[in-house]
PDB file of C-alpha atoms in Angstrom:
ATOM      1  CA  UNK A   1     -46.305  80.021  15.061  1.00  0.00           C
ATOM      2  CA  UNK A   2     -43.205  78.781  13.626  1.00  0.00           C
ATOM      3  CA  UNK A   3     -40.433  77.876  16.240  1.00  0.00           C
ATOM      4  CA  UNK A   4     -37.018  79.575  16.072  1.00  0.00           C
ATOM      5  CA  UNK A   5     -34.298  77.824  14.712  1.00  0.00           C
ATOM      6  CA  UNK A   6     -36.861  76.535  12.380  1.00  0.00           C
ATOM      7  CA  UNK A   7     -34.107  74.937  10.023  1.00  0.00           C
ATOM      8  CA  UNK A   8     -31.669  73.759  12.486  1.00  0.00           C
ATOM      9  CA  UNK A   9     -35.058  71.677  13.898  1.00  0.00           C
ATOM     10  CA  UNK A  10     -35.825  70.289  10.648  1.00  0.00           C
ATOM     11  CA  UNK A  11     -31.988  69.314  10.277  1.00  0.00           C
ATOM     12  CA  UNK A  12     -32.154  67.604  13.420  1.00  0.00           C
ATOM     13  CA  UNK A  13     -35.292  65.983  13.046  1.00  0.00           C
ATOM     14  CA  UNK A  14     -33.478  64.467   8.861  1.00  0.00           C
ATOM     15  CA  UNK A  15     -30.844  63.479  10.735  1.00  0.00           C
ATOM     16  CA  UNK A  16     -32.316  61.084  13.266  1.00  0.00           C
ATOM     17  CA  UNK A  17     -34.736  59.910  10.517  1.00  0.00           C
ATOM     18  CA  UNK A  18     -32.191  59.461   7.803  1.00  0.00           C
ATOM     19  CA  UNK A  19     -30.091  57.667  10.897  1.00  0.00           C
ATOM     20  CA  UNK A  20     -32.075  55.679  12.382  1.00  0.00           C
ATOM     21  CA  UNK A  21     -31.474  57.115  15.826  1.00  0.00           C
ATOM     22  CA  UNK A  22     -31.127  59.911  17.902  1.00  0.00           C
ATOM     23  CA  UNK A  23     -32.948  62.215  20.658  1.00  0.00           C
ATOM     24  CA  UNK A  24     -34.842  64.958  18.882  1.00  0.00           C
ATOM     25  CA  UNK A  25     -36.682  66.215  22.100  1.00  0.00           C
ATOM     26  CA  UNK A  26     -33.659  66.459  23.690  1.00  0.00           C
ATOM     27  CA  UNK A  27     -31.689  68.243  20.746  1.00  0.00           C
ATOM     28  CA  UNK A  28     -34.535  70.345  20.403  1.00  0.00           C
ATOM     29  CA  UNK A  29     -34.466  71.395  24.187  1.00  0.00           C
ATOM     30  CA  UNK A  30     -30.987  73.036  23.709  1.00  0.00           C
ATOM     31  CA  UNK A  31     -30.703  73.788  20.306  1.00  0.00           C
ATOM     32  CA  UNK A  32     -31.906  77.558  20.609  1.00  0.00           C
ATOM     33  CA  UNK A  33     -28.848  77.782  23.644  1.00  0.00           C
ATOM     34  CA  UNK A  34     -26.112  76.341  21.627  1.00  0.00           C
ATOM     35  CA  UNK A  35     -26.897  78.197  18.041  1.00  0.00           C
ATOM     36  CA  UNK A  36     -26.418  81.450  20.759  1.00  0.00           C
ATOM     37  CA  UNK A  37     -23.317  80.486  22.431  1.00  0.00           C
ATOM     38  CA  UNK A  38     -21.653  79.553  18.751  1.00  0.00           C
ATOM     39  CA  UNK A  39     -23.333  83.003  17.251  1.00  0.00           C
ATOM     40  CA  UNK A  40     -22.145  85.521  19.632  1.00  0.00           C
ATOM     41  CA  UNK A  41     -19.002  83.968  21.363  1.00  0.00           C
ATOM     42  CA  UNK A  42     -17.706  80.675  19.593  1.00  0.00           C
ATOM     43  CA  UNK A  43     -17.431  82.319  16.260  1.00  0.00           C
ATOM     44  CA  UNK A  44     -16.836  86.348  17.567  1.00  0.00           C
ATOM     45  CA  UNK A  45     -13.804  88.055  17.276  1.00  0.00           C
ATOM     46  CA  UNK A  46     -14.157  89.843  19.789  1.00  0.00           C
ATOM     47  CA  UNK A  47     -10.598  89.407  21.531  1.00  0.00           C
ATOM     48  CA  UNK A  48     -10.866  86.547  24.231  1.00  0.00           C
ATOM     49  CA  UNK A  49     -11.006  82.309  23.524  1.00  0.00           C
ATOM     50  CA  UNK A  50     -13.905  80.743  23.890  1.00  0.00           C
ATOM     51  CA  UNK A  51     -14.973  76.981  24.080  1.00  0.00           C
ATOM     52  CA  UNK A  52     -18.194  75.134  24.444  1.00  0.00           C
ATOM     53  CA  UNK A  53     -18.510  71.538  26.056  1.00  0.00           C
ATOM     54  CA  UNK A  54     -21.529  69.617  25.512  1.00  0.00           C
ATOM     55  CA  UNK A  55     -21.908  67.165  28.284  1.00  0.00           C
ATOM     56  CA  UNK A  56     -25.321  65.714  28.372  1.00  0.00           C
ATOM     57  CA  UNK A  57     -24.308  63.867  24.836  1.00  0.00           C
ATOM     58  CA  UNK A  58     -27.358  62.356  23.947  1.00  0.00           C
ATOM     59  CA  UNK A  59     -28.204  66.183  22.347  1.00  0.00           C
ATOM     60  CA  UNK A  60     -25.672  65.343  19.915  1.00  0.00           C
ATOM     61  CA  UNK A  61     -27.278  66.473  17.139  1.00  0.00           C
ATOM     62  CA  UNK A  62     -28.196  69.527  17.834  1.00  0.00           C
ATOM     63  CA  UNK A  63     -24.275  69.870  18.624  1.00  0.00           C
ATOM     64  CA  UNK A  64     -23.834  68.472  14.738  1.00  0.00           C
ATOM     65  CA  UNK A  65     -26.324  71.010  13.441  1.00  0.00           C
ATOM     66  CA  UNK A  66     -24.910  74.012  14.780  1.00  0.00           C
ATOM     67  CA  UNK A  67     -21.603  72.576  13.816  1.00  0.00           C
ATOM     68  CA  UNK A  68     -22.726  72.441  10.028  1.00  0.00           C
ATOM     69  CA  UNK A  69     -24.094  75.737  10.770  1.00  0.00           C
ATOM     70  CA  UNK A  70     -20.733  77.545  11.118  1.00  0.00           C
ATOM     71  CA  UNK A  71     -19.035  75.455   9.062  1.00  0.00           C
ATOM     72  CA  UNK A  72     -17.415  72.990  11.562  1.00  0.00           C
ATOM     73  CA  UNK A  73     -19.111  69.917   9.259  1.00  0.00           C
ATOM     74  CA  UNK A  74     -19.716  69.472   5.880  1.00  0.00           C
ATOM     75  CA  UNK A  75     -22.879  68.284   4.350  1.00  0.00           C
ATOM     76  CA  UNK A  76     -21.437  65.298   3.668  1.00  0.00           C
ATOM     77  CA  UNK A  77     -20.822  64.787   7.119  1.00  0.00           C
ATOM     78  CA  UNK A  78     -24.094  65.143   8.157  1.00  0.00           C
ATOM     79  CA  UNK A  79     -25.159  62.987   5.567  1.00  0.00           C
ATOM     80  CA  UNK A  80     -23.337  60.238   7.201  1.00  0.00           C
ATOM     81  CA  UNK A  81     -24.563  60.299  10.409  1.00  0.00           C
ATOM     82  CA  UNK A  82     -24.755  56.781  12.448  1.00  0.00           C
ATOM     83  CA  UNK A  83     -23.015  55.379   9.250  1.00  0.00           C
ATOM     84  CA  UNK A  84     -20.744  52.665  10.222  1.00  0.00           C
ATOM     85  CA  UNK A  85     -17.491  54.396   8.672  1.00  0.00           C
ATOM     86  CA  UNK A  86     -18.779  57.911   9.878  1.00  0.00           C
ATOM     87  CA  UNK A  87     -17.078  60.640  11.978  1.00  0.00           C
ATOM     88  CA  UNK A  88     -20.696  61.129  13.809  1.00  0.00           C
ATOM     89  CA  UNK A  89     -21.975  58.482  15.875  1.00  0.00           C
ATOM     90  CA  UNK A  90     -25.058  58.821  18.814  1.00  0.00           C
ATOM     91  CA  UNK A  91     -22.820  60.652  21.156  1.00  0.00           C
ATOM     92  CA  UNK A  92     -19.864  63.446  19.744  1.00  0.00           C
ATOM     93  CA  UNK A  93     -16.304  61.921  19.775  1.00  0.00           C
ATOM     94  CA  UNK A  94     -13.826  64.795  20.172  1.00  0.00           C
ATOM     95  CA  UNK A  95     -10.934  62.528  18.798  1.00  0.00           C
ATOM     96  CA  UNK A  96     -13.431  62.647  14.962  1.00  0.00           C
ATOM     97  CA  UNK A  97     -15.496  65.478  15.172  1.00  0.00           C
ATOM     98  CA  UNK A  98     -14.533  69.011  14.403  1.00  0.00           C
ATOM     99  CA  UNK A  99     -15.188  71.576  16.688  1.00  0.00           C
ATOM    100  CA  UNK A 100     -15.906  68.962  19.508  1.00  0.00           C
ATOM    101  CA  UNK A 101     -14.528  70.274  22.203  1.00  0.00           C
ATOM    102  CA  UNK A 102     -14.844  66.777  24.301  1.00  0.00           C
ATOM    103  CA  UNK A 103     -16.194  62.983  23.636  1.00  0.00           C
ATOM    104  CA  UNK A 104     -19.843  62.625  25.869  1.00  0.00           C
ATOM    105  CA  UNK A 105     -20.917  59.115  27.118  1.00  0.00           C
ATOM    106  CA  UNK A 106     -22.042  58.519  30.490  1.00  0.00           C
ATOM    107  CA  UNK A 107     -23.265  62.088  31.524  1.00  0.00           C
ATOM    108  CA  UNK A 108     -21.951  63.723  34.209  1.00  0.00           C
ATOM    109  CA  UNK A 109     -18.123  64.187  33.023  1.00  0.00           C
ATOM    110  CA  UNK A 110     -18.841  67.195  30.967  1.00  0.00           C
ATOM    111  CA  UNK A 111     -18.450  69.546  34.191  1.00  0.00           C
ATOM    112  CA  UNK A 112     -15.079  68.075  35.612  1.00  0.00           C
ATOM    113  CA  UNK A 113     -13.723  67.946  32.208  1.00  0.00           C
ATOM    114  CA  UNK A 114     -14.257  72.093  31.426  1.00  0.00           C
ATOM    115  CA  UNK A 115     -13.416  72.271  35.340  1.00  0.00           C
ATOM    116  CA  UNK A 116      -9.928  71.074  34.567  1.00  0.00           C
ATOM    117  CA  UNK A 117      -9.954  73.451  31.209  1.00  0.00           C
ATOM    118  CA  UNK A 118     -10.925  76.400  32.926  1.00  0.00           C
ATOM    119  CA  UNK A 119      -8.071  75.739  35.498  1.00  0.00           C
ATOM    120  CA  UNK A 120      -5.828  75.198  33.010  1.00  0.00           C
ATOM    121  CA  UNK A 121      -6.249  78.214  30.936  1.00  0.00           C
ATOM    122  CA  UNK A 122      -5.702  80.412  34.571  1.00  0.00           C
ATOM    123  CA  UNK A 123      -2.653  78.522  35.188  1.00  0.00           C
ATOM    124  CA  UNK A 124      -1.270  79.492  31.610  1.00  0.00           C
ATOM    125  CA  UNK A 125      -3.017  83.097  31.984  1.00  0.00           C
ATOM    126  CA  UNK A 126      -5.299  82.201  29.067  1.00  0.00           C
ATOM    127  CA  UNK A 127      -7.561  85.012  28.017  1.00  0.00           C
ATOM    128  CA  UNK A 128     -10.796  82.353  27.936  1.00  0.00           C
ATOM    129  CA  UNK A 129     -13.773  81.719  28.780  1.00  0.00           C
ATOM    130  CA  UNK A 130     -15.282  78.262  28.887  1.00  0.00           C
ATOM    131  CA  UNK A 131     -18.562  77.115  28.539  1.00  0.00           C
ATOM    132  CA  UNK A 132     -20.397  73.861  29.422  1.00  0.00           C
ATOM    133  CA  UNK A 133     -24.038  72.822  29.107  1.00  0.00           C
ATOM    134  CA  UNK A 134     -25.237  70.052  31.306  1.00  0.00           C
ATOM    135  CA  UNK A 135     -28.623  68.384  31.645  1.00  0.00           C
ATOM    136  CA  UNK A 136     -30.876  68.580  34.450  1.00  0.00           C
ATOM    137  CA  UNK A 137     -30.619  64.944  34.620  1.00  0.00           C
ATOM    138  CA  UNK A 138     -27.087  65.260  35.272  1.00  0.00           C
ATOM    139  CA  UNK A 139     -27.420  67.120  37.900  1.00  0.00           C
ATOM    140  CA  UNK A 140     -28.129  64.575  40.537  1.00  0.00           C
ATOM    141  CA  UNK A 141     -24.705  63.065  39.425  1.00  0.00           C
ATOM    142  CA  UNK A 142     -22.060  62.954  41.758  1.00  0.00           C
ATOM    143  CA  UNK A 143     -19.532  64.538  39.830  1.00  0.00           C
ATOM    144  CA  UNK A 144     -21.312  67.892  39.133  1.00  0.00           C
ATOM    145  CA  UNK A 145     -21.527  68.682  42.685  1.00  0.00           C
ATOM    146  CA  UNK A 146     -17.888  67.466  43.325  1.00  0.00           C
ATOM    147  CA  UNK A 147     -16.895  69.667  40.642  1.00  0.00           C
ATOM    148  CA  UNK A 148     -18.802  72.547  41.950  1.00  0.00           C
ATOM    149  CA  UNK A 149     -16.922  72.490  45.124  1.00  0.00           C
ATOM    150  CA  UNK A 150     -13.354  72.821  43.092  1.00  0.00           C
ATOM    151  CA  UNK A 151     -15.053  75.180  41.004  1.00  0.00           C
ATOM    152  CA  UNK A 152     -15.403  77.430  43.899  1.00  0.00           C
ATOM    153  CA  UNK A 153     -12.714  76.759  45.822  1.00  0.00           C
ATOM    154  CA  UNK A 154     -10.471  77.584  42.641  1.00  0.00           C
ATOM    155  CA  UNK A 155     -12.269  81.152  41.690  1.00  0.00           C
ATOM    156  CA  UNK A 156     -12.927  79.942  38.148  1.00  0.00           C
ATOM    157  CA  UNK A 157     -14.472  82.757  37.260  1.00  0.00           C
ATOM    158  CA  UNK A 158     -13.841  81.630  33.758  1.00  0.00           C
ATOM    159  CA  UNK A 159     -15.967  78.969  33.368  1.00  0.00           C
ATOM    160  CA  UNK A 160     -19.490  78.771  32.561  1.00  0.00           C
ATOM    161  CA  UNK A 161     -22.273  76.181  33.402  1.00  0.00           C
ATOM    162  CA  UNK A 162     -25.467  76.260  31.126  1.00  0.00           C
ATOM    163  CA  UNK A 163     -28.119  74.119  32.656  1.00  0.00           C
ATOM    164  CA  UNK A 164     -31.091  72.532  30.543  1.00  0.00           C
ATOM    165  CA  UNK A 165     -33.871  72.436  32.598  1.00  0.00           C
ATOM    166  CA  UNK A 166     -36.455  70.870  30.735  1.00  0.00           C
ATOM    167  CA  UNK A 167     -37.607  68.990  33.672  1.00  0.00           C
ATOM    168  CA  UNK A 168     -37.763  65.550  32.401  1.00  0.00           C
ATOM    169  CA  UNK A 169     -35.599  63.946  35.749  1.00  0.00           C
ATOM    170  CA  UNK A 170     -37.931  65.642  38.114  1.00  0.00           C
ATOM    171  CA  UNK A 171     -40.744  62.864  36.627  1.00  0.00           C
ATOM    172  CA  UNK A 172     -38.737  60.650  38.594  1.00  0.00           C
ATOM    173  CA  UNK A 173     -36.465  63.230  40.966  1.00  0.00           C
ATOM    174  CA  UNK A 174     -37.378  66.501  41.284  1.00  0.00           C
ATOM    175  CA  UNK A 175     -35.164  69.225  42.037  1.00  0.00           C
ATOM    176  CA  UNK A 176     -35.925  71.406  44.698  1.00  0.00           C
ATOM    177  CA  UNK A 177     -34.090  74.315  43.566  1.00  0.00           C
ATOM    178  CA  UNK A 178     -31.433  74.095  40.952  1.00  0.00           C
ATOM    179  CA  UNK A 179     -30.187  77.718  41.468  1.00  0.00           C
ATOM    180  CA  UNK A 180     -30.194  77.620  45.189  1.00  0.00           C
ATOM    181  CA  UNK A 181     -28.102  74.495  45.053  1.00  0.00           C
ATOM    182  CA  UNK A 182     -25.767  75.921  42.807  1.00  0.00           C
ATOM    183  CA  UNK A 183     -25.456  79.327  44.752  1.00  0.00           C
ATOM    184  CA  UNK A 184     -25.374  77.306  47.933  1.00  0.00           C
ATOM    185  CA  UNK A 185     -22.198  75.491  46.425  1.00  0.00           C
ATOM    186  CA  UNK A 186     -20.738  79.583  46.048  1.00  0.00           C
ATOM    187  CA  UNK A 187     -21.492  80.161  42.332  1.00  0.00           C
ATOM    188  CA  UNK A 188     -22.955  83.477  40.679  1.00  0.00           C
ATOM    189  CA  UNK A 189     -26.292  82.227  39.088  1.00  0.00           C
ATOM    190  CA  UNK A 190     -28.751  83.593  36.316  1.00  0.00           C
ATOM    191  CA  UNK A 191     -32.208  82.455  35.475  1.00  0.00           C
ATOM    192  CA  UNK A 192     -33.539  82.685  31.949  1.00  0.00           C
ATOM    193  CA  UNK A 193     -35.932  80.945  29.180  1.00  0.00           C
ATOM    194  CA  UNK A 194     -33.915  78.681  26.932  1.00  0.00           C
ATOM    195  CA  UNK A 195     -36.186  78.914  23.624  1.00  0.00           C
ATOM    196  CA  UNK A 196     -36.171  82.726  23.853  1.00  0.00           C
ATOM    197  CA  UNK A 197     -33.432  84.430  22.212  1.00  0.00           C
ATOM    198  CA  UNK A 198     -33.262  88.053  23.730  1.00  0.00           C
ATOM    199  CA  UNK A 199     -33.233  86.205  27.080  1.00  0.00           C
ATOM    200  CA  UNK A 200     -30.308  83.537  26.131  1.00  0.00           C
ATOM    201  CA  UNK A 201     -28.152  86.007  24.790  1.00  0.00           C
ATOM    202  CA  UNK A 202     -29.029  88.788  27.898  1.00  0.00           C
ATOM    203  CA  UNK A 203     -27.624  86.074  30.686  1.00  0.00           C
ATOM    204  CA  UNK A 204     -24.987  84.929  28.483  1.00  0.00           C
ATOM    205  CA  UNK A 205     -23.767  88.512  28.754  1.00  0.00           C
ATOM    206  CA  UNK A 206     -24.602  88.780  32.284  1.00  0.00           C
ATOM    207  CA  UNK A 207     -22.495  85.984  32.695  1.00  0.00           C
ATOM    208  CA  UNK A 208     -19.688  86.564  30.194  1.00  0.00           C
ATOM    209  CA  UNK A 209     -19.120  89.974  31.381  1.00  0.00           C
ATOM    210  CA  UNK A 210     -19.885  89.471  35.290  1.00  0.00           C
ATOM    211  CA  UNK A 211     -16.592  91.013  37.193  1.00  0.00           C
ATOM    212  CA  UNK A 212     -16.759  88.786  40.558  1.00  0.00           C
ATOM    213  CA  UNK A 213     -14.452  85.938  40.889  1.00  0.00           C
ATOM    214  CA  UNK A 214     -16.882  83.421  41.163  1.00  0.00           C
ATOM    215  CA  UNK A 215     -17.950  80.763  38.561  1.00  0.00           C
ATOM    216  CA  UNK A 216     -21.110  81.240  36.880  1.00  0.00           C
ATOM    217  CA  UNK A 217     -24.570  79.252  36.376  1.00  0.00           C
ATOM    218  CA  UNK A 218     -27.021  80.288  33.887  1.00  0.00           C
ATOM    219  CA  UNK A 219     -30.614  77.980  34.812  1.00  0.00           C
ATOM    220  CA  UNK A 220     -32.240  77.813  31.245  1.00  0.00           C
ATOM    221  CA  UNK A 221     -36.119  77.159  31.637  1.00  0.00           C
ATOM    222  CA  UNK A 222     -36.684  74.448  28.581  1.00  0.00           C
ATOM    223  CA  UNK A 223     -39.218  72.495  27.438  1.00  0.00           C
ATOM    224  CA  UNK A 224     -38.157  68.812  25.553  1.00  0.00           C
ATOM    225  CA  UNK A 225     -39.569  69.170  21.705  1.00  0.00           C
ATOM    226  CA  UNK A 226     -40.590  72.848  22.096  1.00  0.00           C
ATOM    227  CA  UNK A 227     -42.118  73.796  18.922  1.00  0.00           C
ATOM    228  CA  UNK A 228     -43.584  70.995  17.991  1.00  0.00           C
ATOM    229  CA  UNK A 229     -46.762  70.027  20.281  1.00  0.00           C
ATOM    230  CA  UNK A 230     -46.587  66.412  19.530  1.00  0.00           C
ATOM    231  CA  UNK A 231     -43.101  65.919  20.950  1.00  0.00           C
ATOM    232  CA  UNK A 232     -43.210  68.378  23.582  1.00  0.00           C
ATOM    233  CA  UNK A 233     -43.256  66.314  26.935  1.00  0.00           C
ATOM    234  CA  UNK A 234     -43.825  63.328  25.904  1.00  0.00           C
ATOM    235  CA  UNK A 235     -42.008  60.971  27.039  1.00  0.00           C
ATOM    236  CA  UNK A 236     -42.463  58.024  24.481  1.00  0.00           C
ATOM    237  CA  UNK A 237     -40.600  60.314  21.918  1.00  0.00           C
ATOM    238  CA  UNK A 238     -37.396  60.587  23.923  1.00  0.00           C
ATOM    239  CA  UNK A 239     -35.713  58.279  21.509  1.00  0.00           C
ATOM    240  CA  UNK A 240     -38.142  57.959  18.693  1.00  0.00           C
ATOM    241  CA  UNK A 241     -38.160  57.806  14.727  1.00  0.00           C
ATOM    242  CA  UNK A 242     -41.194  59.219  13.786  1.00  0.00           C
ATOM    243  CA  UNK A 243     -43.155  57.269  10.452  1.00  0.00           C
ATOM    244  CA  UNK A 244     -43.871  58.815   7.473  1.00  0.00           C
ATOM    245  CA  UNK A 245     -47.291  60.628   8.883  1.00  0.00           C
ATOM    246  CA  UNK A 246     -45.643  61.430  12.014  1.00  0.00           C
ATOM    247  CA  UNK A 247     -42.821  63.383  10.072  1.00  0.00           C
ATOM    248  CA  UNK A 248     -45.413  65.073   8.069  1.00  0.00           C
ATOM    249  CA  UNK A 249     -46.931  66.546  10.608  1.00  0.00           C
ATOM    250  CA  UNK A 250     -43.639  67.739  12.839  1.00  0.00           C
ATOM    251  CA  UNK A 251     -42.011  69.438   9.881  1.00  0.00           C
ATOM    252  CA  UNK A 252     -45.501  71.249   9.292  1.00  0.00           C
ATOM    253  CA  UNK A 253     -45.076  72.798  12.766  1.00  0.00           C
ATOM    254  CA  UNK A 254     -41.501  73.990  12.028  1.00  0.00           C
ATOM    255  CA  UNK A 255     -42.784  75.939   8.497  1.00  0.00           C
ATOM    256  CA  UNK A 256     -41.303  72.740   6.104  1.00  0.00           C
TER     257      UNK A 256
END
């Protein structure tokens, strides 16, 4: 069966190949998330502000996909990718890129960085909501769990954490419980599956439209390459070009 987001996949996958680099299990373990958050609240018109931080960078183009997408980048931009003069290099630089809402390096500092723009938009009485989506890699950073405690000492109810659990970190260090931690730290959380789209866009909502003045988690259940067997959980093909036979066979299993 033919993944969802079949295109944006196969854009992804010509980028890093035309490139020369980039994560394509990663960007494929969010991409399905992001293309929802830009579909129903980036690009609505529905009365409130809404922004979207990427933090675990490496998933940058996915970011750059869904960016072309809604018309953020040009094709020419995308075209460019990892160029030496180009606007789009391995990880999204918020000072080139349009639409970036903030540069990504080290991971980590995508969380205190929408912390800090969720606080500012109550101080100003901002109508917005803010949304961030973080790896579960990232989550045995420091900084996430420091900036869960302002979080919910400051009642930002407006801000958003999306959390990729694909799993990959708990090779190495597992998680016990991702949502207990969070709710342990005094956040409202939400479970769902992060390659199905009924379910994204049902906790976004939950979360979006949840009245208590606590900020929000939403745990998405993903799986690294989903949609195409050969990359899915394989480690070797975190950061991986795939040959000529190897790309044959991937863009069969998205439909190309």
């Amino acid at each position: 069966m033919t993944p969802p987001n079949s295109d944006l996949r196969s854009r992804i996958v010509q980028l890093v190949c035309a490139g020369g680099g980039g994560h394509i299990p990663s960007s494929f373990s969010v991409i399905d998330i992001i293309d929802l958050v830009y579909s129903r609240y980036i690009t609505s018109a529905d009365g409130l502000h809404y922004t979207f931080t990427l933090s675990k960078g490496h998933a940058a183009c996915a970011l750059y996909s869904v960016l072309h997408k809604y018309g953020y980048l040009t094709s020419e931009h995308l075209n460019s990718y990892l160029n030496y003069d180009s606007i789009l290099g391995g990880h999204p630089d918020s000072t080139k890129v349009p639409g970036a809402e903030a540069s990504a390096g080290s991971l980590g500092h995508g969380l205190p960085y929408t912390v800090g723009r969720a606080l500012a938009s109550k101080i100003a009485s901002t109508n917005a909501i803010h949304f961030v989506l973080v790896g579960d890699g990232e989550c045995h950073e420091g900084t996430i769990w420091e900036s869960a405690i302002v979080a919910n000492n400051l009642s930002l109810n407006n801000l958003i954490v999306l959390i990729d659990y694909n799993k990959s970190s708990d090779q190495i260090c597992p998680h016990n419980s991702l949502l207990d931690q969070f709710e342990s730290f005094g956040w409202k959380v939400f479970e769902a599956d992060g390659h199905d789209t009924d379910a994204i866009s049902t906790a976004l909502a939950l979360a979006v439209n949840d009245s208590c003045s606590k900020p929000r988690a939403i745990l998405f259940n993903t799986i690294k390459g989903f949609g195409v067997p050969m990359l899915e959980g394989h480690g070797p093909w975190h950061y991986k070009i795939p040959n000529e036979a190897e790309l044959t066979i991937i863009m069969k299993a998205l439909g190309q």
